[in-house]
Amino acid sequence: MERRKITIPDILEMKRRKQKITMLTAYDYPFASLIDQAEIDIILVGDSLGNVILGYDSTVPVTMEEMLHHTKAVRRAVRFALLVGDMPFMSFNIYKESAIRNAGRFIKEAGCDAVKLEWFSGCIEMTKAIINSGIPVMGHIGLTPQTTAQFGGFKVRGKDAETAKKLIEEAILLEEAGCFSIVLECIPDRLAKIITEKLKIPTIGIGAGPFSDGQVLVTHDMVGLFERFRPKFVKQYINLSLQILEAIKKFKEEVIQEKFPTKEHSFTIKKKKSLKKSAEF
Ligand code: KIV
């Protein structure tokens, strides 16, 4: 069957058919192109950009301009996946008008199909305003890196009955507000199962066990390109850092030992005469 662009109704239909949804992050053209070729359903330009690409300590400093710059590069590569832009901290937290304007920039300037918003106490109001303006929204609950300070850092959330109940309520509120899917980050597997069974819209888990409708990972964690910190839930499928380091060391060695460049990587002139001619000229 000929491949066609994935739409939001396709994502909803996948839940109905119990077909697992795959999502990965991308921040540049080459990775986005590979992820799209691998037929991943959703590409998220996550604000994890701040950690894995820009070298910040957290996602908090990431700006709209940084997000848009990277999202535009991703857009140029993506032909089939649904493209979701992650709204950075404070781009949707203050006024409804600025939340709508910033969400609109992801769609109009960067070519996204939807935006993602991390949960905060005023999140429902902002989510409704953005959806009413015609922009599809993906929710995000559980461990929400933009506001972890409130919860005492990077911890699994929903381990006790009270927070578990709160997270179930948040998920229901987001569905009622019109979200087309919800990311569940770092919550116990049984809680993710309960939320997934309660909702009509798909859940996409990260550190939330196997029962969500789909799974997402930060690509740089998965391919071993982010070594500062590796959460328990990450499966590393390849260690690219090691391979790249080996290649760089080899380059240095070969230059020093005059093994590179060889004739194969050099330009030559066949006739001595033509060299003389161009020197005279
Ligand atoms: O920013 C990000 O990469 C995310 C994923 C962890 C879902 O929000």
Short mmCIF file of N, CA and C and ligand atoms in Angstrom, two decimals, residues 23 25 27 44-49 59 86 116 118 140 145 183 185 206 216-218, ligand 1:
data_model
loop_
_atom_site.label_atom_id
_atom_site.label_comp_id
_atom_site.label_asym_id
_atom_site.label_seq_id
_atom_site.Cartn_x
_atom_site.Cartn_y
_atom_site.Cartn_z
N MET A 23 6.20 7.05 18.66
CA MET A 23 6.56 8.47 18.59
C MET A 23 8.02 8.61 19.01
N THR A 25 11.41 11.73 19.25
CA THR A 25 11.73 13.16 19.13
C THR A 25 12.74 13.37 18.00
N TYR A 27 15.13 16.90 16.26
CA TYR A 27 15.45 18.33 16.41
C TYR A 27 16.17 18.88 15.18
N LEU A 44 7.94 14.25 17.44
CA LEU A 44 7.78 15.35 18.38
C LEU A 44 9.07 16.17 18.40
N VAL A 45 8.94 17.46 18.12
CA VAL A 45 10.10 18.33 18.37
C VAL A 45 9.95 18.73 19.83
N GLY A 46 10.58 17.93 20.71
CA GLY A 46 10.40 18.11 22.15
C GLY A 46 11.24 19.28 22.65
N ASP A 47 10.79 19.83 23.79
CA ASP A 47 11.64 20.86 24.40
C ASP A 47 12.83 20.20 25.11
N SER A 48 12.90 18.85 25.05
CA SER A 48 14.12 18.14 25.46
C SER A 48 15.29 18.61 24.58
N LEU A 49 14.98 19.33 23.51
CA LEU A 49 15.97 20.09 22.74
C LEU A 49 16.97 20.77 23.68
N THR A 59 14.79 21.86 30.71
CA THR A 59 14.04 22.37 29.56
C THR A 59 13.53 23.79 29.80
N ASP A 86 6.50 21.04 20.62
CA ASP A 86 6.35 21.10 22.08
C ASP A 86 6.42 22.56 22.52
N LYS A 116 2.07 20.30 21.65
CA LYS A 116 1.96 19.58 22.93
C LYS A 116 2.15 20.58 24.06
N GLU A 118 2.58 20.79 28.34
CA GLU A 118 2.77 20.10 29.62
C GLU A 118 1.74 20.60 30.63
N HIS A 140 0.06 16.35 28.29
CA HIS A 140 1.25 15.70 28.86
C HIS A 140 1.13 15.77 30.38
N PRO A 145 8.62 17.91 33.10
CA PRO A 145 9.94 18.50 33.38
C PRO A 145 9.95 20.02 33.52
N VAL A 183 0.44 12.38 26.56
CA VAL A 183 1.68 11.71 26.97
C VAL A 183 1.60 11.43 28.47
N GLU A 185 4.05 10.49 31.39
CA GLU A 185 5.49 10.37 31.65
C GLU A 185 5.76 9.94 33.09
N ILE A 206 5.92 7.18 28.35
CA ILE A 206 7.39 7.23 28.44
C ILE A 206 7.68 6.97 29.92
N VAL A 216 6.82 6.57 23.48
CA VAL A 216 7.73 7.61 22.97
C VAL A 216 9.04 7.53 23.73
N LEU A 217 10.14 7.83 23.04
CA LEU A 217 11.44 8.01 23.71
C LEU A 217 12.11 9.24 23.11
N VAL A 218 13.02 9.80 23.88
CA VAL A 218 13.88 10.86 23.35
C VAL A 218 14.93 10.15 22.49
O1 KIV B 1 10.40 17.13 25.36
C1 KIV B 1 10.26 15.92 25.14
O2 KIV B 1 11.09 15.25 24.51
C2 KIV B 1 9.05 15.28 25.66
C3 KIV B 1 8.98 13.80 25.61
C4 KIV B 1 9.74 13.24 26.74
C5 KIV B 1 7.59 13.31 25.58
O3 KIV B 1 8.19 15.96 26.13
#
